[in-house]
mmCIF file of C-alpha atoms and ligand atoms in Angstrom:
data_model
loop_
_atom_site.group_PDB
_atom_site.id
_atom_site.type_symbol
_atom_site.label_atom_id
_atom_site.label_comp_id
_atom_site.label_asym_id
_atom_site.label_seq_id
_atom_site.Cartn_x
_atom_site.Cartn_y
_atom_site.Cartn_z
ATOM 1 C CA MET F 92 -105.037 52.810 206.947
ATOM 2 C CA LYS F 93 -107.474 52.097 204.116
ATOM 3 C CA SER F 94 -111.092 52.035 205.128
ATOM 4 C CA PRO F 95 -113.277 49.140 203.943
ATOM 5 C CA ASP F 96 -115.397 51.727 202.114
ATOM 6 C CA LEU F 97 -112.489 52.851 199.986
ATOM 7 C CA GLN F 98 -111.492 49.269 199.325
ATOM 8 C CA ARG F 99 -114.970 48.790 197.992
ATOM 9 C CA ASP F 100 -115.360 52.028 196.031
ATOM 10 C CA ARG F 101 -116.133 50.561 192.630
ATOM 11 C CA HIS F 102 -115.872 53.893 190.811
ATOM 12 C CA ALA F 103 -112.371 54.618 192.103
ATOM 13 C CA LEU F 104 -111.246 51.096 191.152
ATOM 14 C CA TYR F 105 -112.908 51.379 187.715
ATOM 15 C CA GLU F 106 -110.963 54.540 186.935
ATOM 16 C CA VAL F 107 -107.649 52.869 187.816
ATOM 17 C CA ALA F 108 -108.531 49.649 185.986
ATOM 18 C CA VAL F 109 -110.077 50.924 182.789
ATOM 19 C CA GLN F 110 -109.486 54.561 181.992
ATOM 20 C CA GLY F 111 -106.521 56.037 180.111
ATOM 21 C CA VAL F 112 -107.643 59.630 180.366
ATOM 22 C CA GLU F 113 -104.665 61.582 178.995
ATOM 23 C CA TRP F 114 -104.103 59.105 176.165
ATOM 24 C CA ASP F 115 -107.747 59.378 175.119
ATOM 25 C CA LEU F 116 -107.725 63.167 175.304
ATOM 26 C CA ASP F 117 -104.533 63.361 173.211
ATOM 27 C CA PHE F 118 -106.307 61.421 170.476
ATOM 28 C CA LEU F 119 -109.505 63.496 170.629
ATOM 29 C CA ALA F 120 -107.499 66.728 170.411
ATOM 30 C CA ARG F 121 -105.478 65.328 167.506
ATOM 31 C CA CYS F 122 -108.596 64.411 165.463
ATOM 32 C CA PHE F 123 -109.952 67.948 165.802
ATOM 33 C CA ARG F 124 -106.580 69.629 165.149
ATOM 34 C CA ASN F 125 -105.923 67.580 161.997
ATOM 35 C CA ARG F 126 -109.280 68.588 160.528
ATOM 36 C CA ASN F 127 -109.461 72.198 161.604
ATOM 37 C CA GLY F 128 -105.854 73.387 161.928
ATOM 38 C CA ARG F 129 -106.535 74.764 165.405
ATOM 39 C CA GLU F 130 -106.970 73.468 168.934
ATOM 40 C CA ALA F 131 -110.370 72.326 170.210
ATOM 41 C CA ARG F 132 -111.479 74.237 173.288
ATOM 42 C CA THR F 133 -114.930 72.856 174.060
ATOM 43 C CA PHE F 134 -115.637 69.228 174.902
ATOM 44 C CA ARG F 135 -118.519 66.998 175.922
ATOM 45 C CA GLU F 136 -118.025 63.629 177.605
ATOM 46 C CA ASP F 137 -121.102 61.526 176.875
ATOM 47 C CA PHE F 138 -121.797 58.552 179.193
ATOM 48 C CA CYS F 139 -119.439 60.394 181.565
ATOM 49 C CA SER F 140 -120.027 58.425 184.775
ATOM 50 C CA THR F 141 -117.483 60.072 187.151
ATOM 51 C CA ALA F 142 -116.442 62.745 184.604
ATOM 52 C CA ALA F 143 -112.734 61.889 184.600
ATOM 53 C CA LEU F 144 -112.228 63.017 180.994
ATOM 54 C CA ALA F 145 -114.242 66.219 181.324
ATOM 55 C CA VAL F 146 -112.255 67.463 184.318
ATOM 56 C CA ALA F 147 -108.915 66.489 182.747
ATOM 57 C CA TRP F 148 -109.922 68.350 179.585
ATOM 58 C CA ALA F 149 -110.586 71.523 181.558
ATOM 59 C CA GLN F 150 -107.246 71.111 183.330
ATOM 60 C CA ARG F 151 -105.369 71.027 180.014
ATOM 61 C CA HIS F 152 -105.815 74.708 179.133
ATOM 62 C CA PRO F 153 -107.266 77.772 180.894
ATOM 63 C CA ASP F 154 -109.639 78.388 177.952
ATOM 64 C CA ASN F 155 -110.939 74.816 177.880
ATOM 65 C CA LEU F 156 -114.581 74.193 178.806
ATOM 66 C CA ALA F 157 -116.190 70.790 179.380
ATOM 67 C CA TRP F 158 -119.644 69.300 179.830
ATOM 68 C CA ALA F 159 -120.196 65.787 181.158
ATOM 69 C CA VAL F 160 -123.479 63.964 180.518
ATOM 70 C CA ASP F 161 -124.876 60.908 182.274
ATOM 71 C CA LEU F 162 -128.347 59.576 182.976
ATOM 72 C CA ASP F 163 -127.490 58.126 186.384
ATOM 73 C CA PRO F 164 -127.331 60.554 189.347
ATOM 74 C CA GLU F 165 -125.139 58.190 191.391
ATOM 75 C CA PRO F 166 -121.816 58.551 189.491
ATOM 76 C CA LEU F 167 -122.545 62.261 188.972
ATOM 77 C CA ALA F 168 -122.866 62.633 192.760
ATOM 78 C CA TRP F 169 -119.550 60.749 193.116
ATOM 79 C CA ALA F 170 -117.912 63.214 190.704
ATOM 80 C CA ARG F 171 -119.367 66.144 192.640
ATOM 81 C CA ARG F 172 -118.113 64.749 195.953
ATOM 82 C CA ARG F 173 -114.837 63.036 195.067
ATOM 83 C CA ARG F 174 -113.505 64.897 191.990
ATOM 84 C CA LEU F 175 -114.802 68.450 191.560
ATOM 85 C CA PRO F 176 -113.730 69.843 194.971
ATOM 86 C CA TRP F 177 -110.113 68.913 194.093
ATOM 87 C CA ALA F 178 -110.308 70.395 190.612
ATOM 88 C CA ARG F 179 -109.891 73.864 192.222
ATOM 89 C CA ASP F 180 -110.034 76.714 189.642
ATOM 90 C CA THR F 181 -110.904 74.218 186.898
ATOM 91 C CA LYS F 182 -114.149 73.371 188.654
ATOM 92 C CA GLY F 183 -115.934 76.409 187.212
ATOM 93 C CA ARG F 184 -115.186 75.248 183.674
ATOM 94 C CA VAL F 185 -116.821 71.822 184.035
ATOM 95 C CA THR F 186 -120.589 71.313 183.995
ATOM 96 C CA LEU F 187 -122.179 68.020 185.012
ATOM 97 C CA VAL F 188 -125.438 67.359 183.179
ATOM 98 C CA ARG F 189 -127.972 64.703 184.112
ATOM 99 C CA SER F 190 -129.548 63.799 180.802
ATOM 100 C CA ASP F 191 -130.096 61.082 178.241
ATOM 101 C CA VAL F 192 -127.404 61.376 175.564
ATOM 102 C CA ARG F 193 -130.114 60.829 172.946
ATOM 103 C CA LYS F 194 -131.264 64.410 173.646
ATOM 104 C CA PRO F 195 -129.387 67.217 171.827
ATOM 105 C CA GLN F 196 -127.205 69.197 174.232
ATOM 106 C CA LYS F 197 -126.347 72.898 174.441
ATOM 107 C CA PRO F 198 -123.951 74.605 174.037
ATOM 108 C CA LEU F 199 -122.451 73.104 170.911
ATOM 109 C CA VAL F 200 -118.900 71.772 171.320
ATOM 110 C CA ASP F 201 -115.812 71.091 169.184
ATOM 111 C CA VAL F 202 -115.271 67.527 170.385
ATOM 112 C CA ALA F 203 -117.513 64.866 171.943
ATOM 113 C CA CYS F 204 -116.846 61.266 172.850
ATOM 114 C CA ALA F 205 -118.516 57.999 173.841
ATOM 115 C CA LEU F 206 -115.648 55.875 175.154
ATOM 116 C CA ASN F 207 -115.103 52.509 176.727
ATOM 117 C CA PHE F 208 -117.838 51.126 174.492
ATOM 118 C CA SER F 209 -120.571 52.903 176.482
ATOM 119 C CA TRP F 210 -122.716 53.443 173.386
ATOM 120 C CA TRP F 211 -123.147 49.633 173.141
ATOM 121 C CA VAL F 212 -125.886 50.099 175.752
ATOM 122 C CA PHE F 213 -128.073 50.837 172.713
ATOM 123 C CA HIS F 214 -129.368 47.530 171.383
ATOM 124 C CA GLU F 215 -131.646 48.797 168.663
ATOM 125 C CA ARG F 216 -130.702 50.601 165.468
ATOM 126 C CA ALA F 217 -133.263 53.352 166.183
ATOM 127 C CA ASP F 218 -131.702 54.122 169.586
ATOM 128 C CA LEU F 219 -128.147 54.280 168.258
ATOM 129 C CA LEU F 220 -129.300 56.464 165.370
ATOM 130 C CA ALA F 221 -131.099 58.790 167.801
ATOM 131 C CA TYR F 222 -127.874 59.118 169.799
ATOM 132 C CA LEU F 223 -125.732 59.793 166.729
ATOM 133 C CA LYS F 224 -128.184 62.418 165.446
ATOM 134 C CA ALA F 225 -128.288 64.164 168.828
ATOM 135 C CA ALA F 226 -124.499 64.041 169.141
ATOM 136 C CA ARG F 227 -124.086 65.534 165.658
ATOM 137 C CA ALA F 228 -126.627 68.277 166.370
ATOM 138 C CA SER F 229 -124.669 69.140 169.527
ATOM 139 C CA LEU F 230 -121.361 69.681 167.664
ATOM 140 C CA LYS F 231 -120.109 72.969 166.240
ATOM 141 C CA PRO F 232 -119.273 73.041 162.510
ATOM 142 C CA GLY F 233 -116.005 71.090 162.070
ATOM 143 C CA GLY F 234 -116.724 69.146 165.246
ATOM 144 C CA VAL F 235 -115.856 65.503 165.819
ATOM 145 C CA LEU F 236 -117.482 62.669 167.759
ATOM 146 C CA VAL F 237 -115.163 59.812 168.777
ATOM 147 C CA LEU F 238 -116.570 56.397 169.724
ATOM 148 C CA ASN F 239 -114.548 53.304 170.491
ATOM 149 C CA MET F 240 -115.423 49.647 170.124
ATOM 150 C CA PHE F 241 -113.833 46.212 170.142
ATOM 151 C CA GLY F 242 -114.098 42.969 168.211
ATOM 152 C CA GLY F 243 -112.166 40.120 166.671
ATOM 153 C CA ILE F 244 -112.436 36.336 166.850
ATOM 154 C CA ARG F 245 -110.920 36.162 170.323
ATOM 155 C CA ALA F 246 -113.292 38.847 171.646
ATOM 156 C CA GLU F 247 -116.262 36.760 170.517
ATOM 157 C CA LYS F 248 -115.186 33.788 172.616
ATOM 158 C CA ARG F 249 -115.479 33.458 176.343
ATOM 159 C CA VAL F 250 -112.841 35.828 177.725
ATOM 160 C CA ILE F 251 -111.445 36.191 181.229
ATOM 161 C CA GLU F 252 -108.569 38.660 181.419
ATOM 162 C CA ARG F 253 -106.785 39.397 184.684
ATOM 163 C CA THR F 254 -104.665 42.548 185.108
ATOM 164 C CA ARG F 255 -102.826 43.501 188.275
ATOM 165 C CA LYS F 256 -103.003 47.130 189.318
ATOM 166 C CA GLY F 257 -100.824 48.822 191.903
ATOM 167 C CA ALA F 258 -101.994 50.955 194.807
ATOM 168 C CA GLY F 259 -102.779 54.549 193.889
ATOM 169 C CA ASN F 260 -104.987 57.479 194.723
ATOM 170 C CA ALA F 261 -108.560 58.487 193.924
ATOM 171 C CA PRO F 262 -109.083 62.028 192.550
ATOM 172 C CA ASP F 263 -109.532 63.363 196.091
ATOM 173 C CA GLY F 264 -106.191 61.871 197.146
ATOM 174 C CA GLU F 265 -107.686 58.990 199.146
ATOM 175 C CA PRO F 266 -105.614 55.829 198.694
ATOM 176 C CA THR F 267 -106.837 53.081 196.412
ATOM 177 C CA PRO F 268 -105.563 49.571 197.183
ATOM 178 C CA ALA F 269 -103.590 47.260 194.922
ATOM 179 C CA PHE F 270 -106.027 44.914 193.204
ATOM 180 C CA THR F 271 -106.618 42.641 190.227
ATOM 181 C CA TYR F 272 -109.013 43.825 187.551
ATOM 182 C CA ILE F 273 -110.942 40.978 185.894
ATOM 183 C CA TRP F 274 -112.691 41.525 182.560
ATOM 184 C CA GLU F 275 -115.103 38.722 181.638
ATOM 185 C CA HIS F 276 -117.100 38.077 178.478
ATOM 186 C CA ALA F 277 -119.730 35.699 179.799
ATOM 187 C CA LYS F 278 -121.763 35.072 176.643
ATOM 188 C CA LEU F 279 -122.485 36.407 173.201
ATOM 189 C CA ASN F 280 -125.817 35.665 171.512
ATOM 190 C CA ALA F 281 -125.279 35.320 167.752
ATOM 191 C CA LEU F 282 -128.946 36.102 167.076
ATOM 192 C CA ASP F 283 -128.866 39.648 168.354
ATOM 193 C CA ARG F 284 -125.134 40.156 169.088
ATOM 194 C CA ARG F 285 -125.978 40.814 172.759
ATOM 195 C CA LEU F 286 -122.851 40.435 174.875
ATOM 196 C CA LEU F 287 -123.014 39.925 178.624
ATOM 197 C CA ALA F 288 -119.792 41.163 180.247
ATOM 198 C CA TYR F 289 -118.607 41.782 183.798
ATOM 199 C CA ILE F 290 -115.929 43.664 185.667
ATOM 200 C CA HIS F 291 -114.802 42.011 188.911
ATOM 201 C CA PHE F 292 -112.222 43.321 191.382
ATOM 202 C CA GLU F 293 -110.056 41.067 193.541
ATOM 203 C CA MET F 294 -108.139 42.565 196.457
ATOM 204 C CA ARG F 295 -104.753 41.352 197.633
ATOM 205 C CA ASP F 296 -106.312 40.159 200.906
ATOM 206 C CA GLY F 297 -108.466 37.733 198.899
ATOM 207 C CA SER F 298 -111.729 39.659 199.198
ATOM 208 C CA THR F 299 -113.579 40.225 195.944
ATOM 209 C CA MET F 300 -116.115 42.546 194.396
ATOM 210 C CA LYS F 301 -117.834 40.203 191.992
ATOM 211 C CA ARG F 302 -119.802 41.788 189.163
ATOM 212 C CA ALA F 303 -118.895 45.305 190.291
ATOM 213 C CA PHE F 304 -120.086 46.368 186.833
ATOM 214 C CA VAL F 305 -122.433 44.390 184.591
ATOM 215 C CA TYR F 306 -122.780 45.164 180.879
ATOM 216 C CA ASP F 307 -125.618 44.063 178.649
ATOM 217 C CA TRP F 308 -124.237 45.341 175.372
ATOM 218 C CA ARG F 309 -124.874 44.894 171.704
ATOM 219 C CA MET F 310 -121.597 44.082 170.040
ATOM 220 C CA TRP F 311 -121.939 46.345 167.011
ATOM 221 C CA THR F 312 -119.653 45.997 163.990
ATOM 222 C CA ILE F 313 -117.668 48.765 162.300
ATOM 223 C CA PRO F 314 -119.729 48.692 159.056
ATOM 224 C CA GLU F 315 -122.956 48.998 161.078
ATOM 225 C CA LEU F 316 -121.565 52.051 162.873
ATOM 226 C CA ARG F 317 -120.209 53.541 159.640
ATOM 227 C CA GLU F 318 -123.658 53.264 157.991
ATOM 228 C CA LEU F 319 -125.501 54.778 160.949
ATOM 229 C CA VAL F 320 -122.975 57.610 161.239
ATOM 230 C CA ALA F 321 -123.624 58.475 157.584
ATOM 231 C CA GLU F 322 -127.394 58.188 158.107
ATOM 232 C CA ALA F 323 -127.133 60.575 161.063
ATOM 233 C CA GLY F 324 -125.638 63.158 158.697
ATOM 234 C CA PHE F 325 -121.925 63.090 159.537
ATOM 235 C CA SER F 326 -119.741 63.960 156.524
ATOM 236 C CA ASP F 327 -116.806 61.637 157.178
ATOM 237 C CA PHE F 328 -115.810 58.603 159.243
ATOM 238 C CA GLU F 329 -112.349 57.286 160.068
ATOM 239 C CA VAL F 330 -111.180 54.182 161.908
ATOM 240 C CA TYR F 331 -108.005 54.084 163.990
ATOM 241 C CA SER F 332 -106.300 51.343 165.970
ATOM 242 C CA GLU F 333 -103.143 51.147 168.003
ATOM 243 C CA GLY F 334 -99.885 50.095 166.349
ATOM 244 C CA TYR F 335 -98.382 46.737 167.331
ATOM 245 C CA ASP F 336 -94.661 46.011 167.598
ATOM 246 C CA LYS F 337 -94.362 42.347 166.544
ATOM 247 C CA GLU F 338 -90.739 42.044 167.610
ATOM 248 C CA HIS F 339 -91.411 43.167 171.183
ATOM 249 C CA ARG F 340 -95.007 41.853 171.245
ATOM 250 C CA THR F 341 -96.392 45.073 172.608
ATOM 251 C CA HIS F 342 -98.667 47.890 171.524
ATOM 252 C CA THR F 343 -96.881 51.079 170.483
ATOM 253 C CA GLY F 344 -99.198 53.605 172.123
ATOM 254 C CA THR F 345 -99.945 55.351 168.791
ATOM 255 C CA LEU F 346 -103.300 55.171 167.006
ATOM 256 C CA HIS F 347 -103.051 54.838 163.209
ATOM 257 C CA LYS F 348 -105.755 55.397 160.606
ATOM 258 C CA ARG F 349 -106.793 52.060 159.078
ATOM 259 C CA ALA F 350 -108.206 50.853 155.789
ATOM 260 C CA HIS F 351 -107.870 47.243 156.987
ATOM 261 C CA LEU F 352 -108.149 45.736 160.445
ATOM 262 C CA ASP F 353 -107.065 42.195 161.184
ATOM 263 C CA HIS F 354 -109.909 40.169 162.787
ATOM 264 C CA GLU F 355 -107.874 37.148 163.897
ATOM 265 C CA ASP F 356 -107.193 37.987 167.512
ATOM 266 C CA SER F 357 -108.992 40.955 169.098
ATOM 267 C CA TRP F 358 -108.938 44.639 168.280
ATOM 268 C CA ILE F 359 -109.999 47.976 169.739
ATOM 269 C CA ALA F 360 -110.951 50.657 167.231
ATOM 270 C CA TYR F 361 -111.349 54.383 167.769
ATOM 271 C CA CYS F 362 -113.879 55.731 165.268
ATOM 272 C CA ALA F 363 -113.994 59.445 164.428
ATOM 273 C CA ALA F 364 -117.212 60.872 162.951
ATOM 274 C CA TYR F 365 -116.902 64.411 161.534
ATOM 275 C CA LYS F 366 -119.846 66.814 161.362
HETATM 276 C C1 LIG G 560 -119.224 52.321 181.360
HETATM 277 S S1 LIG G 560 -119.798 53.856 182.019
HETATM 278 C C2 LIG G 560 -118.688 54.944 181.196
HETATM 279 C C3 LIG G 560 -117.571 55.417 182.074
HETATM 280 C C4 LIG G 560 -116.551 56.328 181.460
HETATM 281 N N1 LIG G 560 -117.138 57.422 180.709
HETATM 282 C C5 LIG G 560 -115.554 55.596 180.601
HETATM 283 O O1 LIG G 560 -115.299 56.035 179.474
HETATM 284 O O2 LIG G 560 -114.977 54.612 181.031
HETATM 285 C C6 LIG G 560 -121.324 54.052 181.156
HETATM 286 C C7 LIG G 560 -122.214 55.179 181.685
HETATM 287 O O3 LIG G 560 -123.231 55.451 180.715
HETATM 288 C C8 LIG G 560 -124.386 55.899 181.396
HETATM 289 N N2 LIG G 560 -125.545 55.801 180.484
HETATM 290 C C9 LIG G 560 -126.155 54.669 180.026
HETATM 291 N N3 LIG G 560 -127.157 55.001 179.177
HETATM 292 C C10 LIG G 560 -127.162 56.352 179.076
HETATM 293 C C11 LIG G 560 -127.961 57.280 178.347
HETATM 294 N N4 LIG G 560 -128.930 56.868 177.520
HETATM 295 N N5 LIG G 560 -127.706 58.602 178.489
HETATM 296 C C12 LIG G 560 -126.717 59.016 179.326
HETATM 297 N N6 LIG G 560 -125.917 58.189 180.035
HETATM 298 C C13 LIG G 560 -126.148 56.869 179.921
HETATM 299 C C14 LIG G 560 -124.454 55.012 182.623
HETATM 300 O O4 LIG G 560 -125.217 55.619 183.644
HETATM 301 C C15 LIG G 560 -122.957 54.872 182.981
HETATM 302 O O5 LIG G 560 -122.573 55.797 183.971
#
C-alpha cells in the first residue's frame, strides 16, 4: 500500500521522470576516454540534488570515487536518508558536499557535470563565468566538464509536454506510483532570455502536484556558452546531440559530435569543455 507521503515525494518522482543516469554516465565516461585513452575514475556531480549520478558512478567500478555538490541541504538530506544507506559498500566512495558550485572544489576530478540544464540558474554572465572558472580549476589535467542545454524554435514557444511513467521504486526500494510527468514552458522574455518553466506531476487517481519544481532560468545559447568556456580557460569545446532515425521517427540513443544543429524543432545538446 503506497503511503500518501510517497505519492507526494517530489524527488523520487523527479528521478523517474527526468533522469537517465546510466545513459548520462556512459557519455561522460566516453568523453574522458576519447581524450585521455584511459578510464576516468573520479567524478563530481555539480547541482547534484539527490546525488543519483554520483552514487551510480561509484557503483560502476570499485576504484571509482564521486563527490556531489549542492547548495540546498534539503535534497542532500534526502540523498543521505533515501539513497546512501542502500548504496552499501559504495557509500564510502561518495561524498556529499553542501557548497556553491561557483567555489572551487577539492580534490580535483577527471570528470564533472552540470546536467538537466541546472547551470541555467545563472542569469548573469559574471555568475556563469565564475562557475565555469571554478569548475575548470577543480578538474585534473585532461579533465572534462559536461553541461547540457536545450533550444530550438519549438522550445521557445509555450510548451506543455505530457509523458506517462509506470510504477517503479525509489532508491531505497519504496514503491513509486504510476504518474504523468508534465513539462511546461510558461513564458520566455526576449529581453533577457529568462524562461519560466514548471514540472507538474499528475497521479492516476487524479490528484496532482502542481509546480512541484519551478525554474527561473536564463535560456543561454550555444555560442554564448562556447565563448564563456573559452574565457574561463578551457582548451576545447565540443557539441553533441542525439541521432534521429527519420524513418522510424525516434531518437537513436547515440550522441554524435556536431558542427551543425538544426534549429527548426527543438534540440538538446551535450557540451563538453576540456581543461
Ligand atoms: C534541477 S536540480 C538538478 C538535479 C539533478 N542533478 C539532475 O541532473 O537532474 C538543480 C539543483 O541545483 C542546486 N543549485 C542551484 N544553484 C546552485 C549553486 N549556486 N550551487 C550549488 N547548487 C545549486 C539546487 O539546489 C538544485 O538542487
